[in-house]
PDB file of C-alpha atoms in Angstrom:
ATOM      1  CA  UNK A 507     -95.861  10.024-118.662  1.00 94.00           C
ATOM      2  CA  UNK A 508     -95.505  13.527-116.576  1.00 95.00           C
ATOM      3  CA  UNK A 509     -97.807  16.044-118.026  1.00 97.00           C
ATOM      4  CA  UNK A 510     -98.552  19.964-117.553  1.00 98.00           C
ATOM      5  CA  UNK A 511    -100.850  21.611-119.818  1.00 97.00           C
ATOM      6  CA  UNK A 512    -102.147  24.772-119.365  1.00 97.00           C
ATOM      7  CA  UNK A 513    -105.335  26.463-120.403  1.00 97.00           C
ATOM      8  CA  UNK A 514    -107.441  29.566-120.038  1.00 97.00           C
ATOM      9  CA  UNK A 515    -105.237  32.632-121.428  1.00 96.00           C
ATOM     10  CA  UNK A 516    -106.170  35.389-123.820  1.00 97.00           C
ATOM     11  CA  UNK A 517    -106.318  38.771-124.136  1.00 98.00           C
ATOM     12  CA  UNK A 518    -108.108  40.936-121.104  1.00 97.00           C
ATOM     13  CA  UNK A 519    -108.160  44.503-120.701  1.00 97.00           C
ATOM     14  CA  UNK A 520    -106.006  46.048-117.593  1.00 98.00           C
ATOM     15  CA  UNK A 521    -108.005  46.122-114.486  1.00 98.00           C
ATOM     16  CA  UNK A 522    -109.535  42.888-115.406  1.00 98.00           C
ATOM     17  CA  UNK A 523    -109.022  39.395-114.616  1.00 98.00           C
ATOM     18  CA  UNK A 524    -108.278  36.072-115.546  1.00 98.00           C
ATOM     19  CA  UNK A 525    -108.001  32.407-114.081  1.00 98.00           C
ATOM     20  CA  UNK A 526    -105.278  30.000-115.582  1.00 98.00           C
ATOM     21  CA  UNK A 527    -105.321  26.159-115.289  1.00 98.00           C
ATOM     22  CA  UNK A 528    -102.699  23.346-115.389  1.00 98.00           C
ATOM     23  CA  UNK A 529    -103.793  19.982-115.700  1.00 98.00           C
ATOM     24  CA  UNK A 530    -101.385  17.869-114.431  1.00 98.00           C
ATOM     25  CA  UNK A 531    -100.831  14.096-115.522  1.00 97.00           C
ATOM     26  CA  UNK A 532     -98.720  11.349-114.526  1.00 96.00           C
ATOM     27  CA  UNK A 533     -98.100  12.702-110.835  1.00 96.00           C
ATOM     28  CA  UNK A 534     -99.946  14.111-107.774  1.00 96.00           C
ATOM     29  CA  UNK A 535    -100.358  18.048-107.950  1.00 95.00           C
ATOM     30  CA  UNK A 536    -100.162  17.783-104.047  1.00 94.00           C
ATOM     31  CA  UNK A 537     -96.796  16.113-103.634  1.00 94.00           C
ATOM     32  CA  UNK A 538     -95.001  18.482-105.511  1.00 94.00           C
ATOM     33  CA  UNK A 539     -94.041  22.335-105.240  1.00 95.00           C
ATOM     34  CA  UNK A 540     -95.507  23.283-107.901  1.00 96.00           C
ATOM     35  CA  UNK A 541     -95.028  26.982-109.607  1.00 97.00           C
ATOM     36  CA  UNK A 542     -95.635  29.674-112.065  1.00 98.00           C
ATOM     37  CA  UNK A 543     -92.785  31.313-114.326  1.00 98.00           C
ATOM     38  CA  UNK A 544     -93.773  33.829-116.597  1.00 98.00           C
ATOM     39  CA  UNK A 545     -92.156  35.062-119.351  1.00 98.00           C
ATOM     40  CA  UNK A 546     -92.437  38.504-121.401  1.00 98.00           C
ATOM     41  CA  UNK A 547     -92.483  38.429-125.375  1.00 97.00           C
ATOM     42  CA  UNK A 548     -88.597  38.637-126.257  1.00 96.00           C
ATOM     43  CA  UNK A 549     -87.621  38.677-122.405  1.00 97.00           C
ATOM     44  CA  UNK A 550     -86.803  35.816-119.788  1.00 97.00           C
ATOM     45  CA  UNK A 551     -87.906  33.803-117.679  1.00 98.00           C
ATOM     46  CA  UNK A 552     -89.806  35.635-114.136  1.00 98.00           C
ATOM     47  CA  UNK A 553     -90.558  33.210-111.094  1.00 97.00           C
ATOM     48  CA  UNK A 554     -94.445  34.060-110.058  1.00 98.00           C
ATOM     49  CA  UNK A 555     -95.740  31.978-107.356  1.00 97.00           C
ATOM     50  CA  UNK A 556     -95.024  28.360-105.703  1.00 95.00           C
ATOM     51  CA  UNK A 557     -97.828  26.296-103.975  1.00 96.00           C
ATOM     52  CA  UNK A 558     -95.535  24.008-101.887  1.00 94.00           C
ATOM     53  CA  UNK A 559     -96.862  20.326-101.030  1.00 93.00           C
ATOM     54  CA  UNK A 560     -98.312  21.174 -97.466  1.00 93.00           C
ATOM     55  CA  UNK A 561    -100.269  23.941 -99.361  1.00 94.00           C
ATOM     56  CA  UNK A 562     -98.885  27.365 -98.270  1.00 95.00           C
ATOM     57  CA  UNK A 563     -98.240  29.995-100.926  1.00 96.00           C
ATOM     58  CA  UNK A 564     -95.315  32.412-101.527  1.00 96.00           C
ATOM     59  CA  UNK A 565     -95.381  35.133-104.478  1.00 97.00           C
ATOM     60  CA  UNK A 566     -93.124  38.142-106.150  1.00 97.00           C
ATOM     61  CA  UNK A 567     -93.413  41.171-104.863  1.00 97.00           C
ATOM     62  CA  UNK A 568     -94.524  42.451-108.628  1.00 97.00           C
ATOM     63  CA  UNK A 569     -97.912  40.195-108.141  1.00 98.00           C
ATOM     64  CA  UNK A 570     -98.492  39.810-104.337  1.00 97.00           C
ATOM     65  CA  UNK A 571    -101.695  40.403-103.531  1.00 97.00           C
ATOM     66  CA  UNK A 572    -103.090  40.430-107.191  1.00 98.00           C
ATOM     67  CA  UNK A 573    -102.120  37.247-107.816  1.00 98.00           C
ATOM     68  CA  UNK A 574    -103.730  33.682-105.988  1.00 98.00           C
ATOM     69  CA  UNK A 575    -102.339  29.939-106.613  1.00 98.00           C
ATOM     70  CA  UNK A 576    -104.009  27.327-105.490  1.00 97.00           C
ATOM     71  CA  UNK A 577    -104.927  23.747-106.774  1.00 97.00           C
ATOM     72  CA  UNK A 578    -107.775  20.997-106.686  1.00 97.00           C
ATOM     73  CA  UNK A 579    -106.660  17.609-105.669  1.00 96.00           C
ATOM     74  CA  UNK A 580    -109.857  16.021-107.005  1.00 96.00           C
ATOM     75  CA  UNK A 581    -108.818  17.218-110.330  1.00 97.00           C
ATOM     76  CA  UNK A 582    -105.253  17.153-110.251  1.00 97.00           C
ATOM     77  CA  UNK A 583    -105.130  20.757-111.389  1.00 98.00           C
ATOM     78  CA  UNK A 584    -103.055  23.950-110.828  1.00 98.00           C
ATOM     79  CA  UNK A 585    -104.528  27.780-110.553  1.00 98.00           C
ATOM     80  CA  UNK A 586    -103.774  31.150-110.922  1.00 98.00           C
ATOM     81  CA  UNK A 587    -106.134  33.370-110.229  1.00 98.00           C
ATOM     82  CA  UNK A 588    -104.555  37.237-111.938  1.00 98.00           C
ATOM     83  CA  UNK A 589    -106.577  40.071-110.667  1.00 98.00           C
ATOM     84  CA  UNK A 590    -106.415  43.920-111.142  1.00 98.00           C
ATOM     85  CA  UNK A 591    -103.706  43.129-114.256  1.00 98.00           C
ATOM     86  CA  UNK A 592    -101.565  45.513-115.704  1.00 98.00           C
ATOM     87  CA  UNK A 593    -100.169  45.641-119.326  1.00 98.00           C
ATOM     88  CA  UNK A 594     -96.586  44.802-117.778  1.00 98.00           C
ATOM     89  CA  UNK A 595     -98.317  41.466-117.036  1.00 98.00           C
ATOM     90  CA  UNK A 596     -97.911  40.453-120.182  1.00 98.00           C
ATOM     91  CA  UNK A 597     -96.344  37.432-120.963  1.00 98.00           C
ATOM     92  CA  UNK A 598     -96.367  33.268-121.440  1.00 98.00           C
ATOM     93  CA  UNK A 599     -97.242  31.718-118.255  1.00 98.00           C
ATOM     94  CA  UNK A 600     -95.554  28.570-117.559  1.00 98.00           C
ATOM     95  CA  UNK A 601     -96.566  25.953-114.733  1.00 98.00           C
ATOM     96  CA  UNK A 602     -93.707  24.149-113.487  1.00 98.00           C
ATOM     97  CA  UNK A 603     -92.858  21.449-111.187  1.00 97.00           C
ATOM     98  CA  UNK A 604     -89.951  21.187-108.780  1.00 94.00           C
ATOM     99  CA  UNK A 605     -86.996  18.949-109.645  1.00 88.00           C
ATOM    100  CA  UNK A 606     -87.418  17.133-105.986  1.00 80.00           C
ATOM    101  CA  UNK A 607     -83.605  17.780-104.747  1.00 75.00           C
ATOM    102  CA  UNK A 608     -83.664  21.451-104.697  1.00 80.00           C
ATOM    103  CA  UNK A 609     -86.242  24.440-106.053  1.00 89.00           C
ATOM    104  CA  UNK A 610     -85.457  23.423-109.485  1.00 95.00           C
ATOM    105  CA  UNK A 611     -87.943  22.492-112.094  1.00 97.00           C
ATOM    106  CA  UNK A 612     -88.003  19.143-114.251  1.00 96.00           C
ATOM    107  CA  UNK A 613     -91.018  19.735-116.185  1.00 97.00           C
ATOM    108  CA  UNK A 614     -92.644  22.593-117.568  1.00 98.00           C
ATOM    109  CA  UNK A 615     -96.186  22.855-119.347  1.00 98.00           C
ATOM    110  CA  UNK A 616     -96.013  24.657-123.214  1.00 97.00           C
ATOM    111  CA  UNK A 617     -97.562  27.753-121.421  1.00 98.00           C
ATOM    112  CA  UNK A 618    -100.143  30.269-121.935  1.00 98.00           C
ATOM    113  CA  UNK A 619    -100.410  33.506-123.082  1.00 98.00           C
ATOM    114  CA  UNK A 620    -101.870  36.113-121.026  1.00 98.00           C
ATOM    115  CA  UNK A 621    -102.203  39.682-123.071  1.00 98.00           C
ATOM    116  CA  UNK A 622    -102.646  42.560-121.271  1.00 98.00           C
ATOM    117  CA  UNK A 623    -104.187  45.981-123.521  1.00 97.00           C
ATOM    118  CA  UNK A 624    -107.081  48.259-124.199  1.00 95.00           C
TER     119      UNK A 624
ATOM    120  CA  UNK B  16     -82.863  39.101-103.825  1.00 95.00           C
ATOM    121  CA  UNK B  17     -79.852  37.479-105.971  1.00 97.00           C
ATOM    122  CA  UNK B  18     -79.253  38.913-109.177  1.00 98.00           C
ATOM    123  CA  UNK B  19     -78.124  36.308-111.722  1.00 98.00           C
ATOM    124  CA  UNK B  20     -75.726  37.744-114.564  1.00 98.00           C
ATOM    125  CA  UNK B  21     -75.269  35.802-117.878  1.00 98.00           C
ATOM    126  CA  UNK B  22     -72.411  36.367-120.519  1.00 96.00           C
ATOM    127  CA  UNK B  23     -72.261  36.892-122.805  1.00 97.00           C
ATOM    128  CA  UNK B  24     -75.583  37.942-124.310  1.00 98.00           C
ATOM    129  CA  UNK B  25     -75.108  36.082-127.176  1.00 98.00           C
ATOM    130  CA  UNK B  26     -72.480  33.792-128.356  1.00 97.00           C
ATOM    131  CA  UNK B  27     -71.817  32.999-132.291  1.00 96.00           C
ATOM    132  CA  UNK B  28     -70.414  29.799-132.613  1.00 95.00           C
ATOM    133  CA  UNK B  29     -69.871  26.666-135.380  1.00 95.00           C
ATOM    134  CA  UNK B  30     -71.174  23.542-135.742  1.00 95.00           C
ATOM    135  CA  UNK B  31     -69.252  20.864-133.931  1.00 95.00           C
ATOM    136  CA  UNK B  32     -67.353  23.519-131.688  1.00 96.00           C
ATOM    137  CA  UNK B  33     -67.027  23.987-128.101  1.00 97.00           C
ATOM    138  CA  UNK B  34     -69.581  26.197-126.344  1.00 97.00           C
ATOM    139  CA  UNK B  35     -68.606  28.229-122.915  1.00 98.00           C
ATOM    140  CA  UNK B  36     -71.328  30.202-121.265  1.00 98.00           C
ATOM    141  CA  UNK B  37     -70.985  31.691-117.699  1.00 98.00           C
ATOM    142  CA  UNK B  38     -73.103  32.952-115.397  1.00 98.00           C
ATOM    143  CA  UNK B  39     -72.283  34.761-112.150  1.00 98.00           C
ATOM    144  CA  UNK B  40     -74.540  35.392-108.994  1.00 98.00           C
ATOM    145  CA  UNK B  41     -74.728  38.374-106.990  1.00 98.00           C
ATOM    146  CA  UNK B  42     -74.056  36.195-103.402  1.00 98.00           C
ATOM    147  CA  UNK B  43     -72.927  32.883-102.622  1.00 98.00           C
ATOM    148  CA  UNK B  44     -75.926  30.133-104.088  1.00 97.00           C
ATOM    149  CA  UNK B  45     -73.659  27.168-102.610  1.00 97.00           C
ATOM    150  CA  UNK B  46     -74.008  24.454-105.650  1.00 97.00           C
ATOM    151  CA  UNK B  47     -78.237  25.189-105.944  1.00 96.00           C
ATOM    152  CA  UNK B  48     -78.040  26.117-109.621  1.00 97.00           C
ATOM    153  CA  UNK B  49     -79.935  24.965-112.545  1.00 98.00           C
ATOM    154  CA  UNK B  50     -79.455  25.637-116.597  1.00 98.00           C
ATOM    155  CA  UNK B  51     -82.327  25.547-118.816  1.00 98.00           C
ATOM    156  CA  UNK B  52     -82.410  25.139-122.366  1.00 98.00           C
ATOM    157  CA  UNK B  53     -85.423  26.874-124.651  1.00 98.00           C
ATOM    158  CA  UNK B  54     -85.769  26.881-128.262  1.00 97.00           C
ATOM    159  CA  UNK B  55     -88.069  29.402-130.156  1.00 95.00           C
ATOM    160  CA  UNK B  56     -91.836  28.821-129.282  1.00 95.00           C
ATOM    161  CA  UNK B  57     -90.920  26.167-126.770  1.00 97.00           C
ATOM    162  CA  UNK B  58     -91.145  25.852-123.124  1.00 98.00           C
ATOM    163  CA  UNK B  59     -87.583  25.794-121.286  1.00 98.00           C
ATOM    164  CA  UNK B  60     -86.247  22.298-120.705  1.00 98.00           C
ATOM    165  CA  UNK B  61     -83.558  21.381-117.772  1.00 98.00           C
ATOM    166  CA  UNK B  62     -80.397  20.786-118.547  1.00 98.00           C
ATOM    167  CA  UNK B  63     -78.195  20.479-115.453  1.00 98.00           C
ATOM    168  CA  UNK B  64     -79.159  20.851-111.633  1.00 97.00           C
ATOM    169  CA  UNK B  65     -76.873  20.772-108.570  1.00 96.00           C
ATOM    170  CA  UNK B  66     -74.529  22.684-110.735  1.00 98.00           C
ATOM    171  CA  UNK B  67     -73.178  19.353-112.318  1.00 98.00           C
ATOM    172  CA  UNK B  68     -75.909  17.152-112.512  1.00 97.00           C
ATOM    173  CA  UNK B  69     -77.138  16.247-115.780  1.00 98.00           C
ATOM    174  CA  UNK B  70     -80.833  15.569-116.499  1.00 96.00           C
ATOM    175  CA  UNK B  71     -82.898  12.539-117.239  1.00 95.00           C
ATOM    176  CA  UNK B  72     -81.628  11.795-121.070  1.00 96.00           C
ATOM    177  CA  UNK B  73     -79.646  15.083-121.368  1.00 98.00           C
ATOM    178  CA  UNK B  74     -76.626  14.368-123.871  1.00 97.00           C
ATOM    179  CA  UNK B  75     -73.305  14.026-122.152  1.00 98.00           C
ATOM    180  CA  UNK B  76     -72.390  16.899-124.431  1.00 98.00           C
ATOM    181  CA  UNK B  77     -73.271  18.955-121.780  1.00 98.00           C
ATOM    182  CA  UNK B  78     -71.802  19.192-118.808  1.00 98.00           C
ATOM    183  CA  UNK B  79     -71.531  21.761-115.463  1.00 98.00           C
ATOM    184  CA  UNK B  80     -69.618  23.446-113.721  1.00 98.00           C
ATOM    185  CA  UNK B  81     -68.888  25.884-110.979  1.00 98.00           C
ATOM    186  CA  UNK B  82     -69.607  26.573-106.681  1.00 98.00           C
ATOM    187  CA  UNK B  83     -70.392  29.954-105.176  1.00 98.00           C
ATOM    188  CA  UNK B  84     -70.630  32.695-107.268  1.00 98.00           C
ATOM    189  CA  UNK B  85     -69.113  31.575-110.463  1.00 98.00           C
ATOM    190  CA  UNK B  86     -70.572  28.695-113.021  1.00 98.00           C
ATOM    191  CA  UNK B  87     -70.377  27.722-116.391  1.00 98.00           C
ATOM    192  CA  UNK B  88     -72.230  25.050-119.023  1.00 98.00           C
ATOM    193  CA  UNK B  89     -70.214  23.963-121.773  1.00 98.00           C
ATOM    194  CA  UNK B  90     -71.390  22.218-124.970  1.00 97.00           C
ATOM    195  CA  UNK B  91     -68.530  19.939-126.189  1.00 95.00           C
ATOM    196  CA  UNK B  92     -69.465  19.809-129.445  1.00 94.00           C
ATOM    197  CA  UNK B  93     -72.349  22.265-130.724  1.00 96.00           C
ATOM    198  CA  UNK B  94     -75.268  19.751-132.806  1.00 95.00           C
ATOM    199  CA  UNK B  95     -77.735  21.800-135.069  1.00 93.00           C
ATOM    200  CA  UNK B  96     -80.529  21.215-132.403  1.00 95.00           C
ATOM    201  CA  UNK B  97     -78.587  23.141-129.896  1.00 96.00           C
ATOM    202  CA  UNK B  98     -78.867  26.629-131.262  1.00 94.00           C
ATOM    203  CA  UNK B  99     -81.052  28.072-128.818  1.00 97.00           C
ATOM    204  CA  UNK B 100     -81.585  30.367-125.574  1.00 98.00           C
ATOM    205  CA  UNK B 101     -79.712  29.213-122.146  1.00 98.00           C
ATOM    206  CA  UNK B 102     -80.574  30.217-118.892  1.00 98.00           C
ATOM    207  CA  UNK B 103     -79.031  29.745-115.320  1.00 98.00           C
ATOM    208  CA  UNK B 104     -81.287  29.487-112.261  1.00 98.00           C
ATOM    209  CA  UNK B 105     -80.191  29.634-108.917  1.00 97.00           C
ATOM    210  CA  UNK B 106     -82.478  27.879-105.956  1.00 96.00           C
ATOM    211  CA  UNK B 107     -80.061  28.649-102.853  1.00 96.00           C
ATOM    212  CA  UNK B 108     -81.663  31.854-101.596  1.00 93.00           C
ATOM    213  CA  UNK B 109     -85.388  32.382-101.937  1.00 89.00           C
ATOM    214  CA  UNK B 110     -88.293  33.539-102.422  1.00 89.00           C
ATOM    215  CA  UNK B 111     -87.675  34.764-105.494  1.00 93.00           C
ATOM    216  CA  UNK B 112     -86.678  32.474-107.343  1.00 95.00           C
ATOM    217  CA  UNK B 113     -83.900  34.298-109.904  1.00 97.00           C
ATOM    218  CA  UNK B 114     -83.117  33.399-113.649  1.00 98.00           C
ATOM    219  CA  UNK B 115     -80.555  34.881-115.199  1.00 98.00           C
ATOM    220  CA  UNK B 116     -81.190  37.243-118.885  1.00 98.00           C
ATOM    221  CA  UNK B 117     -79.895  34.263-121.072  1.00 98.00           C
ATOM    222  CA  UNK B 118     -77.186  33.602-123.288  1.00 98.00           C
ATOM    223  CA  UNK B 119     -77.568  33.238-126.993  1.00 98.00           C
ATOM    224  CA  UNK B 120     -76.813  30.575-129.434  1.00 97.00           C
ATOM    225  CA  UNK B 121     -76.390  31.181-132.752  1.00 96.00           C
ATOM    226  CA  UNK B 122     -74.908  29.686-135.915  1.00 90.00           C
ATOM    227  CA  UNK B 123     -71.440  31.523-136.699  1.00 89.00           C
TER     228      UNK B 123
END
């Protein structure tokens, strides 16, 4: 059975940072694109990040540079590393994986909240 | 970036009617468009991809439609467990990624 559960959110103050996980069962992490959607109390949904299969990144403009994905075979597990966050960071994080006929995504984890005040 | 536009916000509608929700993209996404279903406290679940495509054991209730610019999902027959939030995704033209706002179901 395909898995994605996420750990490691809470509340952080802005400037701070914070490291999420997805541990990912009944698959490879590697062979998929694998992503982060994000999703504001009472808003939608907000693509983050992908980490495709061959390992190359892409991000948002809203969290390039603060934002890191990256994964650990060994473990089968999904990062994102959130650095210098801002309140409007707010939000359920969701890890995703890609439907595997187009950038779609067939399975999401039950996500993690990330809160964002002083 | 393409700009995915849902209507209506939400939609009031009876048990065991017909559901029409539309969304509309800002270029051309070909047929690379997905809907997502997501109840209250729950992670989204896929509906349709390809525009038409039904998911692994989605009801045939649902069903897609739509090229280009234009789509729509339509619930044959609304069930109790379908009164939720509905969101179109389009996967042509990216990075980013786009989602549309989300169209509201609710009991009439």
């Amino acid at each position: 059975e395909v898995q994605l559960v996420e750990s490691g959110g809470g509340l952080i103050q802005p400037g701070g940072s914070l490291r999420l996980s997805c541990a990912v069962s009944g698959f490879t992490v590697s062979t998929k694109y694998m992503s982060w959607v994000r999703q504001a109390p009472g808003k939608g949904l907000e693509w983050v990040s992908v980490i495709y299969a061959a390992g190359s990144t892409n991000y948002a403009d809203s969290v390039r540079g603060r934002f890191t994905t990256s994964r650990d075979t060994s473990k089968n597990t999904l990062y994102l590393e959130m650095n210098s966050l801002r309140v409007e960071d707010t939000a359920v994080y969701y890890c995703a994986r890609d439907g595997g006929y187009g950038f779609y995504f067939d399975c999401w984890g039950q996500g993690s909240l990330v809160t964002v005040s002083s | 970036e393409i700009v995915m536009t849902q209507s209506p916000a939400t939609l009031s509608v009876s048990p065991g009617e017909r559901a029409t929700l539309s969304c509309r993209a800002s270029q051309s996404v070909m047929t690379n468009l997905a809907w997502y279903q997501q109840k209250s406290g729950q992670a989204p679940r896929l509906l349709i991809y390809s525009a038409s495509k039904r998911a692994t054991d989605i009801p045939a209730r649902f069903s897609g439609s739509g090229s280009g610019t234009e789509f729509t999902l339509t619930i044959s027959s609304l069930q109790s467990e379908d009164f939720a939030v509905y969101y179109c995704h389009q996967y042509d033209n990216w990075p980013p990624l786009t989602f549309g706002g989300g169209t509201k179901v609710e009991i009439k």
